[in-house]
Coordinates of C-alpha atoms (C1' of nucleotides) in Angstrom, one line a residue:
Chain W
M137 CA 0.5 -0.4 0.0
L138 CA 1.8 3.4 -1.2
E139 CA 2.3 5.9 1.7
N140 CA -0.2 9.3 1.2
N141 CA 1.8 12.4 -0.2
T142 CA 0.8 15.2 1.0
E143 CA 0.7 16.6 -3.1
N144 CA -1.8 13.6 -4.2
K145 CA -4.3 14.7 -0.9
F146 CA -6.2 17.6 -2.5
K147 CA -5.5 16.7 -6.0
N148 CA -9.6 16.8 -6.1
F149 CA -12.4 16.1 -4.5
I150 CA -11.9 12.6 -4.8
Y151 CA -8.7 12.6 -4.1
E152 CA -10.1 13.8 -0.7
I153 CA -12.6 10.7 0.1
I154 CA -10.5 8.1 -0.8
N155 CA -7.3 9.9 1.2
E156 CA -9.8 9.6 4.0
D157 CA -11.2 6.1 3.1
L158 CA -7.2 5.6 3.3
K159 CA -7.1 6.1 7.0
T160 CA -10.6 4.6 7.3
N161 CA -9.5 1.5 6.3
K162 CA -12.6 1.3 4.4
F163 CA -12.3 -0.4 1.6
D164 CA -8.4 -3.0 3.0
G165 CA -6.2 -0.3 1.6
R166 CA -7.1 -1.9 -1.2
V167 CA -7.3 1.2 -4.1
H168 CA -9.1 -0.2 -7.4
T169 CA -11.3 2.2 -10.0
R170 CA -12.9 1.2 -13.7
F171 CA -14.0 2.8 -16.9
P172 CA -16.5 1.5 -17.6
P173 CA -17.6 1.9 -21.6
E174 CA -20.2 1.0 -23.2
P175 CA -18.9 -0.4 -27.0
N176 CA -21.8 1.7 -28.9
G177 CA -19.3 4.6 -30.7
Y178 CA -15.8 5.4 -30.2
L179 CA -14.5 7.3 -27.3
H180 CA -14.0 10.6 -27.3
I181 CA -12.6 13.2 -25.2
G182 CA -14.7 13.2 -22.6
H183 CA -13.7 9.4 -21.9
A184 CA -10.4 10.7 -21.8
K185 CA -10.4 12.4 -19.2
S186 CA -12.5 9.8 -17.2
I187 CA -10.0 6.8 -18.2
Y188 CA -7.2 9.9 -16.9
L189 CA -9.0 9.9 -13.4
N190 CA -9.1 6.3 -12.8
Y191 CA -6.3 4.8 -14.0
G192 CA -4.2 8.2 -12.2
I193 CA -5.7 8.0 -9.0
A194 CA -5.1 4.3 -9.6
R195 CA -1.8 5.4 -10.6
D196 CA -0.7 7.0 -7.8
F197 CA -2.4 5.5 -4.6
N198 CA -0.7 1.9 -6.0
G199 CA -3.8 0.9 -6.5
K200 CA -5.6 -1.3 -9.8
F201 CA -7.4 -0.1 -12.9
N202 CA -10.1 -1.8 -14.7
L203 CA -11.1 -1.6 -18.5
R204 CA -14.6 -3.1 -18.4
F205 CA -17.4 -3.1 -21.9
D206 CA -21.2 -1.9 -20.1
D207 CA -22.4 -4.8 -22.7
T208 CA -26.4 -4.7 -21.8
N209 CA -27.3 -3.6 -24.5
P210 CA -27.1 -5.7 -28.3
E211 CA -29.6 -3.3 -29.9
K212 CA -26.1 -0.8 -29.3
E213 CA -23.1 -2.4 -29.7
E214 CA -20.8 -3.6 -31.6
Q215 CA -17.2 -6.2 -31.9
E216 CA -16.0 -2.2 -33.3
Y217 CA -16.7 -0.3 -30.9
V218 CA -14.7 -2.8 -28.4
D219 CA -11.7 -2.9 -31.0
S220 CA -11.2 1.0 -30.9
I221 CA -11.9 0.9 -27.3
V222 CA -9.0 -1.0 -26.4
E223 CA -6.3 1.0 -29.5
D224 CA -7.6 3.8 -27.9
V225 CA -7.8 3.0 -23.6
K226 CA -4.1 2.1 -25.2
W227 CA -2.9 5.1 -27.2
L228 CA -3.9 7.2 -24.4
G229 CA -1.6 5.6 -21.6
G230 CA -4.5 3.9 -19.6
D231 CA -2.4 0.0 -18.5
F232 CA -5.5 -2.1 -17.1
E233 CA -2.6 -4.8 -17.9
D234 CA -4.5 -7.5 -18.1
R235 CA -7.5 -6.7 -16.8
I236 CA -9.9 -6.0 -20.0
F237 CA -13.4 -7.8 -18.4
F238 CA -17.3 -7.3 -20.5
A239 CA -20.7 -6.8 -18.5
S240 CA -21.3 -10.1 -20.6
D241 CA -19.1 -12.4 -18.9
Y242 CA -21.1 -12.3 -15.2
F243 CA -24.5 -12.3 -16.6
D244 CA -25.2 -15.4 -15.2
K245 CA -23.6 -14.7 -12.2
M246 CA -26.0 -12.1 -11.7
F247 CA -29.1 -14.2 -12.7
E248 CA -27.9 -15.8 -10.0
Y249 CA -27.9 -12.6 -7.9
A250 CA -31.3 -12.2 -9.6
V251 CA -33.5 -14.9 -8.1
E252 CA -32.0 -14.6 -5.0
L253 CA -33.5 -11.3 -5.0
I254 CA -36.8 -13.1 -5.1
K255 CA -36.6 -15.2 -3.1
K256 CA -35.9 -12.7 -0.3
G257 CA -38.8 -11.4 -1.7
K258 CA -37.6 -7.6 -3.4
A259 CA -38.3 -8.4 -6.9
Y260 CA -41.1 -9.5 -8.9
V261 CA -42.4 -10.5 -13.0
C262 CA -44.5 -8.0 -14.0
D263 CA -47.1 -7.7 -17.1
L264 CA -47.0 -4.2 -17.8
N265 CA -46.6 -3.1 -20.8
A266 CA -43.9 0.0 -21.5
D267 CA -46.2 2.3 -22.0
E268 CA -48.0 1.1 -18.3
I269 CA -45.4 1.1 -17.8
R270 CA -44.6 4.9 -17.8
M271 CA -48.1 5.7 -17.0
T272 CA -48.3 4.1 -12.5
R273 CA -44.8 6.5 -12.8
G274 CA -46.2 9.5 -11.2
T275 CA -44.7 12.0 -11.7
L276 CA -42.5 14.4 -11.1
T277 CA -44.9 15.3 -8.0
E278 CA -47.3 12.8 -8.2
P279 CA -46.1 9.5 -6.7
G280 CA -46.2 6.7 -9.2
K281 CA -48.9 3.5 -9.0
E282 CA -48.6 0.0 -7.7
S283 CA -47.9 -2.8 -11.0
P284 CA -51.2 -5.6 -9.9
F285 CA -48.7 -8.1 -11.0
R286 CA -46.7 -6.8 -7.3
S287 CA -47.7 -8.6 -4.8
R288 CA -47.3 -12.2 -7.2
T289 CA -45.7 -15.3 -4.6
I290 CA -42.1 -16.1 -4.4
E291 CA -42.8 -19.2 -6.8
E292 CA -44.7 -18.3 -9.5
N293 CA -41.9 -14.8 -9.7
L294 CA -39.2 -17.6 -10.0
D295 CA -41.4 -19.3 -12.4
L296 CA -41.8 -16.8 -14.4
F297 CA -38.4 -15.1 -14.6
Y298 CA -37.4 -18.8 -15.3
R299 CA -39.5 -19.1 -18.4
M300 CA -38.4 -15.7 -19.7
K301 CA -34.5 -16.6 -19.7
N302 CA -36.3 -20.1 -21.5
G303 CA -38.2 -17.4 -24.1
E304 CA -40.8 -18.5 -23.5
F305 CA -41.9 -14.6 -23.5
S306 CA -42.1 -12.0 -26.5
N307 CA -40.2 -8.9 -26.7
G308 CA -41.4 -5.9 -23.9
S309 CA -44.3 -8.6 -22.7
K310 CA -42.4 -9.4 -19.3
T311 CA -40.0 -7.0 -17.3
L312 CA -38.2 -8.6 -13.8
R313 CA -38.8 -5.3 -11.2
A314 CA -37.0 -4.1 -7.8
K315 CA -39.8 -4.3 -5.6
I316 CA -38.8 -0.7 -3.8
D317 CA -41.2 2.2 -3.3
M318 CA -43.9 2.8 -6.0
S319 CA -43.6 6.6 -4.0
S320 CA -40.5 7.2 -3.8
P321 CA -39.6 11.0 -4.5
N322 CA -36.6 9.6 -6.7
F323 CA -38.2 7.6 -10.5
N324 CA -35.6 5.4 -9.7
M325 CA -36.8 3.4 -6.4
R326 CA -40.3 3.6 -7.8
D327 CA -40.2 -0.6 -9.2
P328 CA -37.1 -0.2 -11.7
I329 CA -37.1 -2.8 -14.0
M330 CA -34.0 -5.3 -14.1
Y331 CA -34.2 -7.2 -17.1
R332 CA -35.4 -6.4 -19.8
I333 CA -36.8 -9.8 -22.7
V334 CA -34.3 -8.5 -26.1
H335 CA -34.7 -11.6 -28.4
E336 CA -31.6 -10.8 -30.4
A337 CA -27.8 -11.9 -30.2
H338 CA -25.0 -10.5 -28.7
H339 CA -22.1 -9.3 -29.3
R340 CA -20.8 -11.7 -27.3
Q341 CA -22.9 -14.4 -26.4
G342 CA -24.1 -14.3 -29.7
N343 CA -27.6 -16.4 -28.9
K344 CA -27.2 -17.6 -24.8
W345 CA -29.5 -14.6 -23.7
C346 CA -33.0 -12.9 -24.7
I347 CA -32.8 -11.0 -21.0
Y348 CA -30.6 -8.5 -20.3
P349 CA -29.9 -6.2 -17.4
T350 CA -30.5 -3.0 -16.9
Y351 CA -28.0 -0.2 -16.1
D352 CA -28.9 0.4 -13.5
W353 CA -28.9 -3.6 -12.1
A354 CA -26.0 -4.4 -13.5
H355 CA -23.8 -2.1 -12.6
G356 CA -23.1 -2.5 -9.7
L357 CA -23.2 -6.1 -9.6
E358 CA -20.0 -5.7 -12.2
D359 CA -18.2 -2.9 -9.0
S360 CA -19.3 -5.7 -6.2
I361 CA -17.4 -8.5 -8.2
E362 CA -14.6 -6.9 -9.4
G363 CA -13.2 -6.0 -5.7
I364 CA -13.9 -1.6 -7.2
T365 CA -13.3 0.0 -4.3
H366 CA -14.7 3.6 -5.8
S367 CA -17.1 3.6 -8.9
I368 CA -16.9 6.5 -10.6
C369 CA -18.9 8.4 -13.0
T370 CA -20.9 11.3 -14.6
L371 CA -23.2 13.7 -12.1
E372 CA -26.4 12.3 -13.9
F373 CA -25.8 8.9 -11.9
E374 CA -25.9 10.4 -8.6
N375 CA -30.4 10.8 -8.7
H376 CA -29.0 6.2 -9.6
R377 CA -26.6 6.0 -6.5
P378 CA -29.5 5.0 -4.0
L379 CA -30.7 2.0 -6.0
Y380 CA -26.7 0.9 -6.7
D381 CA -26.6 1.2 -2.8
W382 CA -30.0 0.1 -2.5
F383 CA -29.5 -3.7 -4.5
L384 CA -25.8 -4.3 -3.5
D385 CA -27.5 -3.7 0.6
N386 CA -29.9 -6.2 -0.6
L387 CA -28.2 -8.9 -1.4
E388 CA -25.8 -8.1 1.3
I389 CA -23.3 -8.6 -0.8
Y390 CA -19.9 -6.6 -1.4
H391 CA -20.0 -2.5 -1.6
P392 CA -17.8 -0.2 -3.5
Q393 CA -18.7 3.4 -3.5
Q394 CA -20.0 6.0 -6.4
I395 CA -18.8 9.0 -7.1
E396 CA -20.3 11.5 -9.5
F397 CA -18.0 14.3 -11.0
A398 CA -18.9 17.4 -14.1
R399 CA -18.3 15.5 -17.7
L400 CA -17.0 17.2 -19.8
N401 CA -18.0 19.9 -22.6
L402 CA -16.2 21.2 -24.6
S403 CA -16.5 24.7 -26.4
Y404 CA -17.3 24.4 -29.4
T405 CA -17.9 20.9 -29.8
V406 CA -20.0 18.0 -29.2
M407 CA -19.9 15.6 -27.1
S408 CA -22.2 13.1 -27.1
K409 CA -22.5 9.8 -28.2
R410 CA -25.6 10.4 -30.6
K411 CA -24.8 13.2 -32.2
L412 CA -21.1 11.7 -33.1
L413 CA -22.5 8.8 -34.0
Q414 CA -25.3 11.7 -36.6
L415 CA -21.8 13.4 -37.4
V416 CA -20.9 10.0 -38.7
K417 CA -23.2 8.5 -39.6
E418 CA -24.9 11.8 -41.8
N419 CA -21.4 11.8 -43.8
Y420 CA -20.7 15.4 -42.3
V421 CA -17.4 14.0 -41.5
D422 CA -15.7 11.3 -43.0
G423 CA -16.2 8.9 -41.1
W424 CA -15.5 8.5 -36.4
D425 CA -11.5 9.4 -36.9
D426 CA -12.0 12.6 -38.8
P427 CA -9.7 15.1 -37.3
R428 CA -13.4 17.3 -36.6
M429 CA -13.5 15.2 -34.6
P430 CA -13.4 15.0 -31.3
T431 CA -12.5 11.3 -30.6
I432 CA -9.8 10.3 -29.4
S433 CA -9.4 8.7 -32.3
G434 CA -9.8 12.5 -34.2
Y435 CA -7.1 13.3 -31.9
R436 CA -5.0 11.2 -32.5
R437 CA -5.0 10.9 -37.0
R438 CA -4.9 14.9 -36.3
G439 CA -1.2 15.3 -34.8
Y440 CA -2.8 15.1 -31.1
T441 CA -0.1 13.5 -28.1
P442 CA -1.7 11.3 -25.8
E443 CA 0.2 13.9 -22.9
A444 CA -0.9 16.8 -24.5
I445 CA -4.5 14.9 -24.0
R446 CA -3.1 13.8 -20.6
N447 CA -2.8 17.8 -19.8
F448 CA -5.1 18.9 -21.4
A449 CA -6.6 17.1 -18.5
E450 CA -4.6 17.8 -15.5
I451 CA -5.3 21.2 -16.6
I452 CA -9.1 20.7 -16.3
G453 CA -9.1 18.9 -12.9
V454 CA -12.4 17.4 -11.8
A455 CA -14.9 18.8 -9.5
K456 CA -19.2 18.7 -9.0
R457 CA -20.0 21.8 -11.0
D458 CA -21.3 21.6 -14.8
A459 CA -18.9 22.9 -17.3
L460 CA -17.8 24.4 -20.4
T461 CA -14.2 24.3 -21.2
D462 CA -12.8 26.9 -23.8
I463 CA -11.1 24.1 -26.8
S464 CA -8.1 27.3 -26.3
L465 CA -6.7 25.2 -22.9
L466 CA -6.5 21.8 -25.4
E467 CA -5.1 23.8 -27.9
F468 CA -2.3 24.8 -25.3
A469 CA -1.5 21.5 -24.0
I470 CA -0.9 20.4 -27.6
R471 CA 1.2 23.6 -29.4
D472 CA 3.8 23.1 -26.0
N473 CA 4.8 19.8 -26.1
L474 CA 4.7 19.8 -30.5
N475 CA 6.8 22.8 -29.2
K476 CA 9.0 20.9 -27.7
K477 CA 9.5 17.7 -30.1
A478 CA 8.8 19.0 -33.3
Q479 CA 10.7 18.5 -35.9
R480 CA 10.5 22.3 -37.6
V481 CA 10.3 22.7 -41.3
M482 CA 9.7 24.7 -44.1
G483 CA 6.4 24.2 -46.2
V484 CA 5.0 27.2 -48.1
L485 CA 1.2 26.7 -47.8
R486 CA 0.5 29.2 -50.9
P487 CA 3.0 29.6 -53.7
L488 CA 4.5 32.8 -54.7
K489 CA 7.4 32.2 -57.2
I490 CA 10.5 34.3 -56.2
I491 CA 13.9 34.5 -58.9
L492 CA 16.9 36.5 -57.0
L493 CA 18.6 38.3 -59.8
N494 CA 21.9 38.2 -59.1
Y495 CA 22.3 34.4 -57.6
E496 CA 23.4 32.0 -59.0
G497 CA 24.1 28.5 -58.5
L498 CA 23.4 25.5 -55.3
E499 CA 23.5 26.1 -52.1
D500 CA 23.5 24.0 -49.1
L501 CA 22.3 26.1 -46.0
D502 CA 22.4 24.8 -42.8
A503 CA 18.9 24.7 -40.6
I504 CA 18.1 24.4 -37.0
N505 CA 15.9 21.1 -36.3
N506 CA 14.6 22.1 -33.1
P507 CA 15.4 25.9 -31.2
E508 CA 13.3 24.4 -28.4
D509 CA 16.0 20.8 -28.3
L510 CA 19.3 21.3 -29.7
T511 CA 19.8 18.1 -29.2
A512 CA 18.0 17.3 -32.5
G513 CA 20.7 19.0 -35.1
S514 CA 20.8 20.4 -37.0
R515 CA 20.3 19.5 -41.6
K516 CA 20.4 21.0 -45.4
V517 CA 18.4 23.0 -46.8
K518 CA 19.0 23.6 -50.9
F519 CA 18.9 27.5 -51.9
T520 CA 18.5 28.4 -55.8
K521 CA 18.2 31.2 -57.6
E522 CA 13.8 30.3 -58.0
L523 CA 11.9 29.7 -54.7
Y524 CA 8.6 30.0 -53.8
I525 CA 7.6 31.9 -51.0
E526 CA 4.2 32.5 -49.2
K527 CA 1.2 34.3 -51.1
T528 CA 0.9 36.2 -47.1
D529 CA 4.4 36.8 -47.0
F530 CA 3.9 40.0 -50.1
M531 CA 2.1 43.0 -49.3
E532 CA 1.5 45.6 -52.7
N533 CA 0.2 47.7 -50.4
P534 CA 0.8 46.7 -46.9
I535 CA -1.0 47.8 -44.7
K536 CA 0.7 49.3 -41.0
G537 CA 2.9 47.6 -39.8
F538 CA 3.7 44.7 -42.4
H539 CA 6.9 43.0 -41.2
R540 CA 7.2 41.2 -44.9
L541 CA 8.1 41.9 -48.5
I542 CA 7.1 44.3 -49.8
P543 CA 7.6 46.9 -52.7
G544 CA 11.5 47.7 -52.7
G545 CA 11.7 46.5 -49.1
E546 CA 13.9 43.8 -47.9
V547 CA 13.1 40.6 -45.9
R548 CA 15.0 37.9 -44.7
L549 CA 15.0 34.4 -46.2
R550 CA 15.0 31.8 -42.5
Y551 CA 18.3 30.1 -42.8
A552 CA 19.7 32.4 -46.1
Y553 CA 20.1 36.3 -46.9
I554 CA 17.9 39.7 -47.3
I555 CA 16.4 39.6 -50.3
K556 CA 14.6 42.5 -51.6
C557 CA 11.8 43.3 -54.1
E558 CA 12.7 45.2 -57.2
E559 CA 10.0 43.3 -59.9
I560 CA 6.1 43.0 -59.9
V561 CA 5.6 41.1 -61.9
K562 CA 1.2 41.4 -62.9
D563 CA -0.8 37.8 -65.7
E564 CA -3.0 39.8 -67.6
N565 CA -5.7 39.6 -64.8
G566 CA -3.4 41.7 -62.4
E567 CA -2.7 39.0 -60.3
I568 CA 1.1 39.0 -58.7
V569 CA 2.8 36.1 -60.2
E570 CA 6.3 36.6 -59.6
L571 CA 8.5 38.7 -57.9
R572 CA 11.5 39.6 -59.1
C573 CA 14.6 40.3 -56.7
S574 CA 18.1 41.5 -55.5
Y575 CA 19.3 39.5 -52.5
D576 CA 22.0 40.5 -51.0
P577 CA 25.2 38.7 -50.5
E578 CA 27.3 40.2 -47.4
T579 CA 24.3 38.8 -45.6
K580 CA 24.2 34.8 -45.9
S581 CA 22.7 33.9 -42.1
G582 CA 25.4 32.8 -39.3
S583 CA 27.8 34.3 -41.6
G584 CA 28.4 36.5 -38.8
T585 CA 29.3 39.7 -42.1
S586 CA 26.5 41.6 -41.8
T587 CA 25.2 44.7 -40.1
K588 CA 21.7 45.1 -41.1
K589 CA 18.3 45.2 -39.1
V590 CA 15.2 43.3 -41.3
K591 CA 12.0 43.5 -39.0
G592 CA 11.0 40.3 -40.8
T593 CA 12.1 36.4 -41.4
I594 CA 9.8 34.4 -43.4
H595 CA 10.0 31.0 -44.1
W596 CA 11.0 29.9 -48.5
V597 CA 11.5 26.5 -51.0
S598 CA 13.5 26.0 -53.6
A599 CA 11.5 25.9 -56.5
N600 CA 14.6 23.4 -57.6
Y601 CA 14.3 20.6 -54.8
F602 CA 11.0 20.8 -52.8
V603 CA 7.9 18.3 -52.5
D604 CA 4.3 18.5 -53.3
A605 CA 2.2 18.1 -50.5
E606 CA -1.6 18.0 -50.2
V607 CA -2.5 20.5 -46.8
R608 CA -5.0 19.6 -44.8
L609 CA -6.2 22.8 -42.5
Y610 CA -8.8 22.1 -40.0
D611 CA -11.2 24.6 -38.4
R612 CA -14.0 25.2 -35.5
L613 CA -16.7 21.8 -36.3
F614 CA -19.6 25.0 -35.3
N615 CA -19.8 28.6 -35.2
V616 CA -22.0 28.9 -31.9
E617 CA -20.3 27.9 -28.3
N618 CA -22.4 25.5 -28.0
P619 CA -23.6 24.0 -30.6
G620 CA -25.1 21.0 -27.7
A621 CA -26.8 22.9 -26.3
V622 CA -28.5 24.1 -29.8
E623 CA -31.6 22.4 -31.4
N624 CA -31.7 22.7 -34.6
W625 CA -27.5 22.1 -33.9
L626 CA -26.2 20.4 -37.5
E627 CA -27.3 23.8 -38.4
T628 CA -24.6 25.4 -36.7
I629 CA -21.9 22.8 -38.3
N630 CA -19.5 25.6 -39.9
P631 CA -19.6 25.3 -43.6
D632 CA -15.4 26.1 -44.2
S633 CA -14.5 23.8 -41.3
L634 CA -12.3 21.6 -43.8
Q635 CA -10.0 24.3 -46.5
I636 CA -8.2 21.8 -48.6
I637 CA -4.9 23.2 -50.5
R638 CA -3.2 20.9 -52.9
N639 CA -0.3 22.2 -54.0
A640 CA 1.6 22.9 -51.1
K641 CA 5.5 22.9 -51.4
I642 CA 7.8 21.6 -48.8
E643 CA 11.3 21.0 -47.8
S644 CA 12.6 18.0 -49.9
I645 CA 13.4 16.9 -46.6
L646 CA 9.7 15.1 -45.9
N647 CA 9.8 13.2 -48.7
E648 CA 10.7 10.6 -45.7
A649 CA 8.2 11.1 -43.6
R650 CA 5.5 9.0 -43.3
K651 CA 1.7 8.0 -42.0
G652 CA 1.9 10.1 -38.6
D653 CA 5.8 12.8 -38.5
R654 CA 4.9 15.3 -37.2
F655 CA 6.1 19.1 -38.5
Q656 CA 6.7 22.0 -37.1
F657 CA 6.2 23.6 -41.1
E658 CA 7.7 27.3 -39.5
R659 CA 5.6 29.9 -38.9
N660 CA 2.9 27.8 -39.6
G661 CA 1.8 25.4 -37.2
Y662 CA 1.3 22.0 -36.5
F663 CA 1.3 19.4 -39.0
C664 CA 0.8 15.3 -38.9
V665 CA 1.2 13.2 -42.3
D666 CA -2.3 11.8 -42.8
S667 CA -2.6 8.1 -42.1
K668 CA -5.6 7.4 -44.3
F669 CA -5.5 9.8 -47.3
T670 CA -1.4 9.9 -47.6
S671 CA -0.7 6.7 -50.3
D672 CA 3.3 6.3 -52.1
D673 CA 2.6 9.0 -55.2
K674 CA 1.0 11.6 -52.6
L675 CA 2.0 12.9 -49.5
V676 CA -1.5 14.1 -47.0
F677 CA -0.7 16.7 -44.0
N678 CA -3.3 17.7 -41.4
R679 CA -3.0 20.8 -39.2
T680 CA -3.2 19.9 -36.1
V681 CA -3.4 23.2 -34.5
T682 CA -1.6 27.1 -35.6
L683 CA 1.3 28.1 -34.3
K684 CA -0.1 31.7 -31.5
D685 CA -0.6 34.2 -34.3
S686 CA -0.4 38.2 -31.9
W687 CA -0.3 39.6 -36.0
S688 CA -3.7 38.0 -36.9
A689 CA -4.8 37.9 -33.7
K690 CA -3.9 42.1 -33.9
N691 CA -5.7 42.7 -36.8
K692 CA -9.4 40.3 -36.6
Chain R
rU149 C1' -41.7 24.8 -7.3
rG150 C1' -41.4 16.8 -5.8
rC151 C1' -36.0 15.0 -5.4
rC152 C1' -30.9 15.9 -5.5
rG153 C1' -26.9 18.5 -6.8
rG154 C1' -24.2 22.9 -7.8
rG155 C1' -23.0 28.2 -8.5
rU156 C1' -15.0 31.4 -6.6
rC157 C1' -11.6 36.4 -12.2
rG158 C1' -14.2 35.6 -20.0
rU159 C1' -12.9 30.4 -19.0
rC160 C1' -11.4 26.5 -15.9
rU161 C1' -9.4 25.1 -11.4
rA162 C1' -7.0 26.1 -6.2
rA163 C1' -8.6 27.9 -1.0
rU164 C1' -10.0 22.8 4.7
rG165 C1' -12.4 28.9 9.9
rG166 C1' -6.5 32.3 9.3
rU167 C1' -3.3 37.4 3.3
rA168 C1' -8.8 34.6 -2.3
rG169 C1' -4.0 31.8 -5.8
rG170 C1' -2.4 29.1 -10.0
rA171 C1' -3.6 27.9 -14.8
rC172 C1' -6.2 29.4 -20.1
rA173 C1' -7.4 34.0 -22.5
rG174 C1' -6.1 39.4 -22.5
rC175 C1' -4.1 44.1 -22.5
rG176 C1' 1.6 46.4 -22.1
rG177 C1' 7.0 45.7 -21.9
rC178 C1' 12.1 43.1 -23.0
rC179 C1' 14.1 40.0 -26.4
rU180 C1' 13.8 37.1 -30.9
rU181 C1' 17.6 35.7 -38.2
rU182 C1' 10.0 31.8 -36.5
rG183 C1' 5.0 38.2 -36.0
rG184 C1' 7.2 31.8 -33.1
rA185 C1' 8.9 30.1 -28.2
rG186 C1' 10.8 32.7 -24.3
rC187 C1' 11.0 36.6 -20.1
rC188 C1' 8.7 40.3 -17.0
rG189 C1' 3.9 43.1 -16.1
rU190 C1' -0.8 43.9 -16.1
rA191 C1' -6.3 44.0 -14.9
rU192 C1' -10.2 40.9 -14.2
rG193 C1' -13.6 37.1 -9.2
rU194 C1' -16.2 34.5 -3.7
rA195 C1' -23.8 34.3 -6.9
rG196 C1' -27.2 38.3 -3.5
rA197 C1' -29.2 39.5 1.9
rG198 C1' -28.9 38.3 6.7
rG199 C1' -25.8 35.6 10.8
rU200 C1' -22.0 32.8 13.8
rU201 C1' -16.9 34.2 14.8
rC202 C1' -11.8 38.4 17.1
rG203 C1' -11.4 37.0 12.4
rA204 C1' -16.2 33.1 6.6
rA205 C1' -16.0 31.6 -0.6
rU206 C1' -15.6 28.0 3.4
rC207 C1' -20.7 27.3 9.5
rC208 C1' -26.1 28.7 9.7
rU209 C1' -30.4 31.1 8.1
rC210 C1' -33.6 32.8 3.3
rU211 C1' -33.8 34.7 -1.4
rC212 C1' -32.0 34.4 -6.0
rU213 C1' -30.0 31.4 -10.8
rC214 C1' -28.2 27.3 -13.3
rG215 C1' -28.4 21.3 -13.7
rG216 C1' -29.5 16.2 -13.4
rC217 C1' -34.4 12.7 -13.4
rA218 C1' -40.5 10.6 -15.2
rG219 C1' -36.1 4.4 -21.1
rC220 C1' -38.0 -2.4 -21.3
rC221 C1' -30.3 3.8 -22.7
rA222 C1' -25.6 4.1 -20.0

RNA sequence: UGCCGGGUCGUCUAAUGGUAGGACAGCGGCCUUUGGAGCCGUAUGUAGAGGUUCGAAUCCUCUCUCGGCAGCCA
């Protein structure tokens, strides 16, 4: 067992509870958490918060952490989701060792427990259909009415329950209900349903079962069976806790502690699995792993790192109050992480040809791979007479404060020379197609021979040595801060959330880039080689996040 | 208006009856061969009213306000 260090003690209110439990020896000094996803969709960043919370607790208290699939509803669950969830939890670093479990593996045990509750006179088979149950449940201010089947004998209930299990009854015709209190102010206690009849194959159990346990009945049993100490869930289950406790107490079995915390909401994104599924199914995005999706697979494809997501989880903390977390916190986390580890490279997204009138030949110039990490070394970049620079780095009629290239003005080419714009070449439409410049041989980067100072430094790529790439620029998927709260949320989708640039010119060193590799395109942002659309003859980059840009921010 | 749970800078979060602090975002400046990074500085907050106390974000009372709950979903 671990020493309580003060660092852990007040990390959040859940740590406080655990420290108290450790002090009173409530669970014999054990700490055992779990992450219990339902395999009915892909994991999103809200799940990452929960994974890091649960896994982090296990790690900090020398406890254990289980991955458990809460697969109690065959109508919504699929193996594909199980596979993606396992991959995502591992990628995030949630280490469940060999403890991967399935609620469906406990179905036999749950059935026995149900029989036990019937024998105690605390559960009964009810013949009311769904409508009738709803109508007799009462309202917010009125108590419900007791089911006419509530007083069946134990023998009759047992007989009926076994026959339910054996498939004698049709979907929805009968349920097993807990006999609690139809007048409870808490709806969850008004004789909640424990089993429903669903004649449907289960993704792991096949046709073994035609009755399936409900969440309320199953979840506490799953926790109890696994010896979980702290069963951490989100706020909407707070009203379910009395029922969680009731089942375990009346069964007189091992009783974990349910604790609720506020789920993550992120600005400009939707988090509900139902809505994410709809975006996928109706092709608003290009799959669960579309880089605009808040899914783990989406962030992975976009270029996010597990460390950044974990740091984000640390930054936002854990509390009980509903929150709408600003997306800038997440963006900070990934910038901060990539700044320290991403190789720098020059990439011109919107090329503008430059011809150096007084330059001939070819030079290999030194470029630093990462100014934040000099051990990353340097590389050679080809410098030639004809180059590409960023279209937006030239202004024929510059606005105030513009530090880059202007007619007759000078600017430094990163790692190279200072150049001066001598002449603008336009096509018949008046579009600028080329700039003719001179270079100053005294200003070679690193030579120490230059006394000249210029305000701007821009990136460039040789027009003779480069690699063509497609670059995908992403913006927020929604135009409103809290799309989940908008009724017509689909109408708030940002039509410009994806911009595809087909002929970006990138340093030729990126010929060797492989799927998933991350780079900083200097002055542009962080980019990741797309794992889906990149092929042998086509390089595709996803923009993970822009660099912080105080210039364009100022000019908004 | 039945029950449950919340309300601290713009946002997220800390305080455990004893100086309301941090991060992000913002603003100002320094520095800079990335308008990046870094560094320095700065403003902004305890929902309200009473009460207890030497002392209250914290305890009590009332009010206001936000969220959740009437699936055989989780």
